[in-house]
Amino acid sequence: MATAVFHQAVGTLQSYQLHYNSGVHDSGNFLVRLVPKPFIVDIRPSKRGNYGSGERKFRVIQASTPLTSVSDPVSSPSNSNTRESRKKSNEAALILIRHGESLWNEKNLFTGCVDVPLTKKGVGEAIEAGKRISNIPVDVIYTSSLIRAQMTAMLAMTQHRRRKVPIIMHNESEQARTWSQIYSKETMKQSIPVIAAWQLNERMYGELQGLNKQETADRFGKEKVHEWRRSYDIPPPNGESLEMCAQRAVAYFKESIEPQLLSGKNVMIAAHGNSLRSIIMYLDQLTSQEVISLELSTGIPMLYIFKEGKFIRRGSPVGPMEAGVYAYTRGLALYRQKLDEMLH
């Protein structure tokens, strides 16, 4: 059943470019893997950690496609000719945000891959998250295919001082690509591409989805439900384990997001508790035992710096005017200084 959910549709990846009246604007290339949901997934061996020895049930079909980048004079990376020189010269910010409270969080229901929106509280959490990162550069945004993560990303960016507009990239059909084209070069410069990927979705909870958590514990026993929710490699009935979620989420991160960081792009990911735990497991090289005890609060951004091929955790920005957040690196401090000069 779980496999069927992810295999229900397979399409053909096609390159996606935004055209202007004067032709194709190419101010830089995002290394984008636009994978229409839901796609079959190919898991490649991890170079940074072991994600379990269980049977791999997915494989990821992805392609590197050109996407017109949004050049930003404030945060444009330096030009480098080789991968190695980029690794040595560029510093990039990586922001991770777990979506705000959803309607099913509020009702204490297992949500998983069911697509439900944010509550009023969740909307407030997303806006507050945006305030906390309002001085940190963002060049490209990744979200899951679920509305609660997308709402969180979009609402957060309404608070960013750069005032760029996040725009969801539509690649589900030729018509969608054609109808969503932007024909103004200037408008594109003031936009941020938002790429939705099902691989970043929450863990699929199988037959628990829609059930009340307390009633489920009463029915199956607290120990069994705790095992389903907190073990690394034991899935709920017809659902995914954290290990299975990590396989698809980390594979997508390595294939699609890490190249952006390597090229100097600043990335924000708005996703879910389990998909983000999986990515943090990779970034921090956690063991399967360490990751199961990792808790992420809703609407609280986490900041990493990617430099010289390494991820350095910088914690969570405390507030929009917290000086310490921007003193973490010289690059972030300079970015904020340029924003101040531009906006005053």
Coordinates of N, CA and C in Angstrom, one line a residue, residues 46-237:
S46 N 25.0 6.6 0.8 CA 25.4 7.9 1.4 C 26.9 7.9 1.6
K47 N 27.5 9.1 1.3 CA 28.9 9.3 1.6 C 29.1 9.9 2.9
R48 N 28.1 10.3 3.6 CA 28.3 11.0 4.9 C 27.7 10.2 6.1
G49 N 27.0 9.1 5.8 CA 26.5 8.4 6.9 C 25.7 7.2 6.5
N50 N 25.5 6.3 7.4 CA 24.8 5.0 7.1 C 23.3 5.2 7.6
Y51 N 22.4 4.9 6.7 CA 21.0 5.1 7.0 C 20.3 3.8 7.1
G52 N 21.0 2.8 7.5 CA 20.3 1.5 7.8 C 20.6 0.5 6.7
S53 N 20.5 -0.7 7.0 CA 20.8 -1.8 6.1 C 19.5 -2.5 5.6
G54 N 18.4 -1.9 5.9 CA 17.1 -2.5 5.5 C 16.9 -2.4 4.0
E55 N 16.0 -3.2 3.5 CA 15.7 -3.3 2.1 C 15.3 -1.9 1.5
R56 N 15.9 -1.5 0.4 CA 15.5 -0.2 -0.2 C 14.4 -0.4 -1.1
K57 N 13.3 0.4 -0.9 CA 12.1 0.2 -1.6 C 11.8 1.2 -2.7
F58 N 12.6 2.3 -2.7 CA 12.4 3.3 -3.7 C 13.6 3.6 -4.5
R59 N 13.4 4.2 -5.7 CA 14.5 4.7 -6.4 C 14.1 6.1 -7.0
V60 N 15.1 7.0 -7.0 CA 14.7 8.3 -7.4 C 15.1 8.6 -8.9
I61 N 14.2 9.0 -9.7 CA 14.4 9.4 -11.0 C 14.5 10.9 -11.1
Q62 N 15.7 11.4 -11.3 CA 15.8 12.9 -11.3 C 16.7 13.3 -12.5
A63 N 16.5 14.6 -12.9 CA 17.4 15.1 -14.0 C 17.8 16.5 -13.6
S64 N 19.0 16.9 -14.0 CA 19.5 18.2 -13.8 C 18.9 19.1 -14.9
T65 N 18.1 20.1 -14.5 CA 17.5 20.9 -15.5 C 17.8 22.4 -15.3
P66 N 18.0 23.2 -16.4 CA 18.3 24.6 -16.2 C 17.1 25.3 -15.7
L67 N 17.3 26.3 -14.8 CA 16.3 27.1 -14.3 C 16.9 28.5 -14.2
T68 N 16.2 29.5 -14.8 CA 16.8 30.8 -14.7 C 16.9 31.3 -13.3
S69 N 18.0 31.7 -12.9 CA 18.2 32.1 -11.5 C 17.9 33.6 -11.3
V70 N 17.6 33.9 -10.1 CA 17.3 35.3 -9.7 C 18.6 35.9 -9.2
S71 N 19.2 36.8 -10.0 CA 20.5 37.4 -9.5 C 20.2 38.4 -8.5
D72 N 21.0 38.4 -7.4 CA 20.8 39.3 -6.3 C 22.2 40.0 -6.0
P73 N 22.3 41.3 -6.3 CA 23.5 42.0 -6.1 C 24.0 41.9 -4.6
V74 N 23.1 41.7 -3.7 CA 23.4 41.6 -2.3 C 24.1 40.3 -2.0
S75 N 23.6 39.2 -2.6 CA 24.1 37.9 -2.1 C 24.7 37.0 -3.2
S76 N 25.0 37.6 -4.4 CA 25.6 36.9 -5.5 C 26.9 36.3 -5.1
P77 N 27.1 34.9 -5.4 CA 28.3 34.3 -5.1 C 29.4 34.7 -6.1
S78 N 30.7 34.6 -5.7 CA 31.8 34.9 -6.6 C 31.9 33.8 -7.7
N79 N 32.3 34.3 -8.9 CA 32.4 33.4 -10.0 C 33.7 32.5 -9.8
S80 N 33.5 31.2 -10.0 CA 34.6 30.2 -9.9 C 34.5 29.3 -11.1
N81 N 35.6 28.8 -11.5 CA 35.7 27.9 -12.7 C 35.6 26.4 -12.3
T82 N 35.9 26.1 -11.1 CA 35.9 24.6 -10.8 C 35.1 24.4 -9.5
R83 N 34.7 23.1 -9.4 CA 34.0 22.7 -8.2 C 34.9 22.9 -7.0
E84 N 36.2 22.6 -7.1 CA 37.0 22.7 -5.9 C 37.2 24.1 -5.5
S85 N 37.4 25.0 -6.4 CA 37.6 26.4 -6.1 C 36.3 27.0 -5.5
R86 N 35.1 26.6 -5.9 CA 33.9 27.0 -5.4 C 33.8 26.5 -3.9
K87 N 34.2 25.3 -3.7 CA 34.1 24.8 -2.3 C 35.0 25.6 -1.4
K88 N 36.1 26.1 -1.9 CA 37.0 26.9 -1.0 C 36.6 28.3 -0.8
S89 N 35.9 28.9 -1.8 CA 35.7 30.3 -1.8 C 34.3 30.7 -1.3
N90 N 33.3 29.9 -1.6 CA 31.9 30.3 -1.3 C 31.5 29.9 0.1
E91 N 30.6 30.7 0.6 CA 29.9 30.4 1.9 C 28.4 30.5 1.6
A92 N 27.6 29.6 2.0 CA 26.2 29.6 1.7 C 25.4 29.3 3.0
A93 N 24.3 30.0 3.1 CA 23.4 29.8 4.2 C 22.4 28.7 3.9
L94 N 22.1 27.8 4.9 CA 21.0 26.8 4.7 C 20.1 27.0 5.9
I95 N 18.8 27.3 5.6 CA 17.8 27.5 6.6 C 16.8 26.4 6.6
L96 N 16.5 25.7 7.7 CA 15.6 24.7 7.8 C 14.4 25.1 8.7
I97 N 13.2 25.0 8.2 CA 12.0 25.4 9.0 C 11.0 24.2 9.0
R98 N 10.6 23.8 10.1 CA 9.5 22.8 10.2 C 8.2 23.7 10.2
H99 N 7.2 23.2 9.4 CA 6.0 24.0 9.2 C 5.3 24.3 10.5
G100 N 4.5 25.3 10.5 CA 3.7 25.7 11.7 C 2.6 24.7 12.0
E101 N 1.9 24.9 13.0 CA 0.9 23.9 13.5 C -0.2 23.8 12.4
S102 N -0.6 22.5 12.1 CA -1.6 22.3 11.1 C -2.9 22.0 11.9
L103 N -4.0 21.9 11.1 CA -5.3 21.7 11.7 C -5.4 20.3 12.3
W104 N -4.6 19.3 11.7 CA -4.6 18.0 12.3 C -3.7 17.9 13.5
N105 N -2.6 18.7 13.5 CA -1.8 18.8 14.8 C -2.7 19.3 15.9
E106 N -3.5 20.3 15.6 CA -4.4 20.8 16.6 C -5.4 19.8 17.2
K107 N -5.9 18.9 16.3 CA -6.8 17.9 16.6 C -6.2 16.6 17.1
N108 N -4.8 16.6 17.2 CA -4.1 15.4 17.7 C -4.3 14.2 16.8
L109 N -4.3 14.4 15.5 CA -4.5 13.3 14.6 C -3.1 13.0 13.9
F110 N -2.9 11.8 13.5 CA -1.8 11.4 12.7 C -2.0 12.0 11.3
T111 N -1.1 12.8 10.8 CA -1.2 13.5 9.6 C -0.5 12.8 8.4
G112 N 0.8 12.6 8.6 CA 1.6 12.0 7.6 C 1.6 12.8 6.3
C113 N 1.2 12.1 5.2 CA 1.1 12.7 3.8 C -0.2 13.2 3.5
V114 N -1.2 13.3 4.4 CA -2.5 13.9 4.2 C -2.3 15.4 4.1
D115 N -2.9 16.1 3.1 CA -2.5 17.5 2.8 C -3.5 18.4 3.5
V116 N -3.2 18.8 4.7 CA -4.0 19.7 5.5 C -3.3 21.1 5.7
P117 N -4.1 22.2 5.8 CA -3.4 23.5 6.0 C -3.1 23.8 7.4
L118 N -2.5 25.0 7.6 CA -2.1 25.5 8.9 C -3.3 26.1 9.7
T119 N -3.2 26.0 11.0 CA -4.1 26.7 11.8 C -3.8 28.2 11.9
K120 N -4.6 29.0 12.6 CA -4.3 30.4 12.8 C -3.0 30.5 13.5
K121 N -2.8 29.6 14.5 CA -1.5 29.6 15.3 C -0.3 29.3 14.4
G122 N -0.5 28.3 13.4 CA 0.5 27.9 12.5 C 0.9 29.1 11.6
V123 N -0.1 29.8 11.1 CA 0.2 31.0 10.3 C 1.0 32.0 11.1
G124 N 0.7 32.2 12.3 CA 1.5 33.1 13.2 C 2.9 32.6 13.4
E125 N 3.1 31.3 13.5 CA 4.4 30.7 13.7 C 5.2 30.9 12.4
A126 N 4.6 30.8 11.2 CA 5.3 30.9 10.0 C 5.8 32.4 9.8
I127 N 4.9 33.3 10.2 CA 5.2 34.7 10.1 C 6.4 35.1 11.1
E128 N 6.3 34.5 12.3 CA 7.4 34.7 13.2 C 8.7 34.1 12.7
A129 N 8.6 33.0 12.1 CA 9.8 32.4 11.5 C 10.5 33.3 10.5
G130 N 9.6 33.9 9.7 CA 10.1 34.9 8.7 C 10.8 36.1 9.3
K131 N 10.3 36.5 10.4 CA 11.0 37.7 11.1 C 12.3 37.3 11.6
R132 N 12.5 36.0 12.0 CA 13.7 35.5 12.6 C 14.8 35.4 11.5
I133 N 14.4 35.2 10.2 CA 15.4 35.1 9.1 C 15.4 36.2 8.2
S134 N 14.8 37.3 8.6 CA 14.5 38.5 7.7 C 15.8 39.1 7.2
N135 N 16.9 38.9 7.8 CA 18.2 39.4 7.4 C 19.2 38.4 6.8
I136 N 18.7 37.2 6.6 CA 19.6 36.1 6.1 C 19.2 35.9 4.6
P137 N 20.2 35.8 3.8 CA 19.9 35.8 2.3 C 19.3 34.4 1.9
V138 N 18.3 34.5 1.0 CA 17.6 33.4 0.4 C 17.6 33.5 -1.1
D139 N 18.2 32.6 -1.8 CA 18.2 32.6 -3.3 C 17.2 31.6 -3.9
V140 N 17.0 30.5 -3.2 CA 16.1 29.5 -3.7 C 15.4 28.8 -2.5
I141 N 14.1 28.4 -2.7 CA 13.4 27.8 -1.6 C 12.9 26.4 -2.1
Y142 N 13.1 25.4 -1.2 CA 12.5 24.1 -1.4 C 11.5 23.8 -0.4
T143 N 10.3 23.2 -0.8 CA 9.3 22.8 0.1 C 8.9 21.4 -0.3
S144 N 8.1 20.8 0.6 CA 7.5 19.5 0.2 C 6.3 19.8 -0.7
S145 N 5.6 18.8 -1.1 CA 4.4 19.0 -2.0 C 3.2 19.3 -1.2
L146 N 3.3 19.4 0.1 CA 2.2 19.5 1.0 C 1.9 21.0 1.4
I147 N 0.7 21.4 1.4 CA 0.3 22.8 1.6 C 0.8 23.4 2.9
R148 N 0.9 22.7 4.0 CA 1.3 23.3 5.2 C 2.8 23.7 5.1
A149 N 3.6 23.0 4.4 CA 5.0 23.4 4.3 C 5.1 24.6 3.3
Q150 N 4.3 24.6 2.2 CA 4.3 25.7 1.3 C 3.8 26.9 1.9
M151 N 2.7 26.9 2.7 CA 2.2 28.0 3.4 C 3.3 28.6 4.3
T152 N 4.0 27.8 5.0 CA 5.0 28.2 5.9 C 6.1 29.0 5.2
A153 N 6.6 28.5 4.0 CA 7.6 29.1 3.2 C 7.1 30.5 2.7
M154 N 5.9 30.5 2.2 CA 5.4 31.7 1.5 C 5.2 32.8 2.6
L155 N 4.6 32.4 3.7 CA 4.3 33.4 4.8 C 5.6 33.9 5.4
A156 N 6.6 33.0 5.6 CA 7.9 33.5 6.1 C 8.5 34.5 5.3
M157 N 8.4 34.4 4.0 CA 9.1 35.3 3.1 C 8.4 36.6 3.0
T158 N 7.2 36.8 3.4 CA 6.6 38.1 3.5 C 7.3 39.0 4.5
Q159 N 8.0 38.4 5.4 CA 8.7 39.2 6.4 C 10.2 39.6 6.0
H160 N 10.7 39.0 4.9 CA 12.1 39.2 4.6 C 12.3 40.7 4.1
R161 N 13.4 41.3 4.6 CA 13.7 42.7 4.3 C 14.0 42.9 2.8
R162 N 14.5 41.8 2.1 CA 14.8 42.0 0.7 C 13.6 42.2 -0.2
R163 N 12.4 41.8 0.3 CA 11.1 42.0 -0.3 C 11.0 41.3 -1.7
K164 N 11.7 40.2 -1.9 CA 11.5 39.4 -3.1 C 10.3 38.6 -3.0
V165 N 9.7 38.2 -4.1 CA 8.5 37.5 -4.1 C 8.8 36.0 -4.4
P166 N 8.4 35.1 -3.5 CA 8.5 33.7 -3.8 C 7.5 33.2 -4.8
I167 N 8.0 32.5 -5.8 CA 7.1 32.0 -6.9 C 7.3 30.5 -7.1
I168 N 6.2 29.8 -7.0 CA 6.3 28.3 -7.1 C 6.5 28.0 -8.6
M169 N 7.5 27.1 -8.9 CA 7.8 26.7 -10.2 C 6.8 25.5 -10.6
H170 N 6.1 25.6 -11.7 CA 5.2 24.6 -12.1 C 5.8 23.9 -13.3
N171 N 6.0 22.6 -13.1 CA 6.6 21.8 -14.2 C 5.8 20.5 -14.4
E172 N 4.6 20.5 -13.9 CA 3.8 19.3 -14.0 C 3.3 19.0 -15.5
S173 N 3.3 20.0 -16.3 CA 2.9 19.7 -17.7 C 3.4 20.9 -18.6
E174 N 3.4 20.6 -19.9 CA 3.9 21.7 -20.8 C 3.0 22.9 -20.7
Q175 N 1.7 22.7 -20.5 CA 0.8 23.8 -20.4 C 1.1 24.6 -19.1
A176 N 1.4 23.9 -18.0 CA 1.7 24.6 -16.8 C 2.9 25.4 -16.9
R177 N 3.9 24.9 -17.6 CA 5.2 25.7 -17.8 C 4.9 26.9 -18.7
T178 N 4.1 26.7 -19.7 CA 3.8 27.8 -20.7 C 3.0 28.9 -20.0
W179 N 2.0 28.5 -19.3 CA 1.1 29.5 -18.7 C 1.7 30.2 -17.5
S180 N 2.8 29.6 -16.9 CA 3.4 30.3 -15.7 C 4.7 31.0 -16.1
Q181 N 4.9 31.2 -17.4 CA 6.1 32.0 -17.8 C 6.0 33.4 -17.3
I182 N 7.2 34.0 -17.0 CA 7.3 35.4 -16.7 C 8.1 36.1 -17.8
Y183 N 7.6 37.2 -18.2 CA 8.1 37.9 -19.4 C 8.9 39.2 -19.1
S184 N 9.1 39.4 -17.8 CA 9.8 40.6 -17.4 C 11.1 40.3 -16.7
K185 N 12.2 40.7 -17.2 CA 13.5 40.5 -16.7 C 13.6 41.1 -15.3
E186 N 13.1 42.3 -15.2 CA 13.1 43.0 -13.9 C 12.3 42.3 -12.8
T187 N 11.1 41.8 -13.2 CA 10.3 41.1 -12.2 C 11.0 39.8 -11.8
M188 N 11.7 39.1 -12.7 CA 12.4 37.9 -12.3 C 13.5 38.2 -11.3
K189 N 14.1 39.4 -11.4 CA 15.2 39.8 -10.5 C 14.7 39.9 -9.1
Q190 N 13.4 40.2 -9.0 CA 12.8 40.5 -7.7 C 12.0 39.3 -7.2
S191 N 12.3 38.1 -7.8 CA 11.6 36.9 -7.4 C 12.5 35.8 -6.9
I192 N 12.0 34.8 -6.2 CA 12.7 33.7 -5.7 C 12.0 32.4 -6.1
P193 N 12.7 31.5 -6.8 CA 12.0 30.3 -7.2 C 11.7 29.4 -6.0
V194 N 10.5 28.8 -6.0 CA 10.1 27.9 -5.0 C 9.9 26.5 -5.6
I195 N 10.6 25.5 -5.2 CA 10.6 24.2 -5.8 C 9.9 23.2 -4.9
A196 N 8.8 22.7 -5.2 CA 8.1 21.7 -4.4 C 8.5 20.3 -4.8
A197 N 8.9 19.5 -3.8 CA 9.3 18.1 -4.1 C 8.7 17.2 -3.1
W198 N 8.0 16.1 -3.6 CA 7.4 15.2 -2.7 C 8.4 14.4 -1.8
Q199 N 9.6 14.3 -2.3 CA 10.6 13.6 -1.5 C 10.9 14.3 -0.1
L200 N 10.5 15.5 0.0 CA 10.6 16.2 1.3 C 9.3 16.1 2.1
N201 N 8.3 15.4 1.7 CA 7.1 15.2 2.4 C 7.3 14.5 3.8
E202 N 6.3 14.7 4.6 CA 6.4 14.0 5.9 C 6.4 12.5 5.7
R203 N 6.8 11.8 6.7 CA 6.8 10.4 6.7 C 5.4 9.9 6.5
M204 N 5.2 8.9 5.6 CA 3.8 8.4 5.4 C 3.5 7.4 6.5
Y205 N 2.4 7.8 7.2 CA 2.0 7.0 8.4 C 1.1 5.8 8.1
G206 N 0.8 5.5 6.8 CA 0.1 4.4 6.5 C -1.3 4.4 7.1
E207 N -1.7 3.3 7.8 CA -3.0 3.1 8.3 C -3.3 3.9 9.6
L208 N -2.3 4.6 10.0 CA -2.5 5.5 11.2 C -3.0 6.9 10.8
Q209 N -2.9 7.2 9.5 CA -3.2 8.6 9.0 C -4.7 8.8 9.3
G210 N -5.0 10.0 10.0 CA -6.4 10.3 10.3 C -6.9 9.8 11.6
L211 N -6.1 8.9 12.3 CA -6.5 8.4 13.6 C -6.1 9.3 14.7
N212 N -6.9 9.4 15.7 CA -6.5 10.2 16.9 C -5.3 9.5 17.6
K213 N -4.3 10.2 18.0 CA -3.1 9.6 18.6 C -3.4 8.9 19.9
Q214 N -4.2 9.6 20.8 CA -4.5 9.0 22.1 C -5.4 7.7 21.9
E215 N -6.4 7.8 21.0 CA -7.2 6.6 20.8 C -6.4 5.5 20.2
T216 N -5.5 5.8 19.4 CA -4.6 4.7 18.8 C -3.8 4.1 19.9
A217 N -3.3 4.9 20.8 CA -2.5 4.3 21.9 C -3.3 3.5 22.8
D218 N -4.6 3.9 23.0 CA -5.5 3.1 23.8 C -5.8 1.7 23.1
R219 N -5.9 1.8 21.8 CA -6.3 0.6 21.0 C -5.1 -0.4 20.9
F220 N -3.9 0.1 20.5 CA -2.8 -0.8 20.2 C -1.8 -0.9 21.4
G221 N -1.9 0.0 22.3 CA -1.0 0.0 23.4 C 0.1 1.1 23.2
K222 N 0.4 1.8 24.3 CA 1.3 2.9 24.2 C 2.7 2.5 23.7
E223 N 3.2 1.3 24.1 CA 4.5 0.9 23.7 C 4.6 0.6 22.2
K224 N 3.5 0.0 21.7 CA 3.5 -0.3 20.2 C 3.4 1.0 19.4
V225 N 2.6 1.9 19.8 CA 2.5 3.2 19.1 C 3.8 4.0 19.2
H226 N 4.4 4.0 20.4 CA 5.7 4.6 20.6 C 6.8 4.0 19.7
E227 N 6.7 2.7 19.5 CA 7.6 2.0 18.6 C 7.4 2.5 17.2
W228 N 6.2 2.6 16.7 CA 5.9 3.1 15.4 C 6.4 4.5 15.2
R229 N 6.2 5.3 16.2 CA 6.5 6.7 16.0 C 8.0 7.1 16.2
R230 N 8.7 6.4 17.1 CA 10.0 6.8 17.5 C 11.1 5.8 17.2
S231 N 10.8 4.6 16.7 CA 11.9 3.7 16.3 C 12.4 4.2 14.9
Y232 N 13.6 3.7 14.6 CA 14.2 4.2 13.3 C 13.8 3.3 12.1
D233 N 13.6 2.0 12.3 CA 13.4 1.1 11.2 C 12.1 0.3 11.3
I234 N 11.2 0.6 12.2 CA 10.0 -0.1 12.3 C 8.8 0.8 11.8
P235 N 8.2 0.5 10.7 CA 7.1 1.3 10.1 C 5.8 1.0 10.8
P236 N 4.9 1.9 10.8 CA 3.5 1.6 11.1 C 2.9 0.8 10.0
P237 N 1.7 0.2 10.3 CA 1.1 -0.7 9.2 C 0.9 0.0 7.9

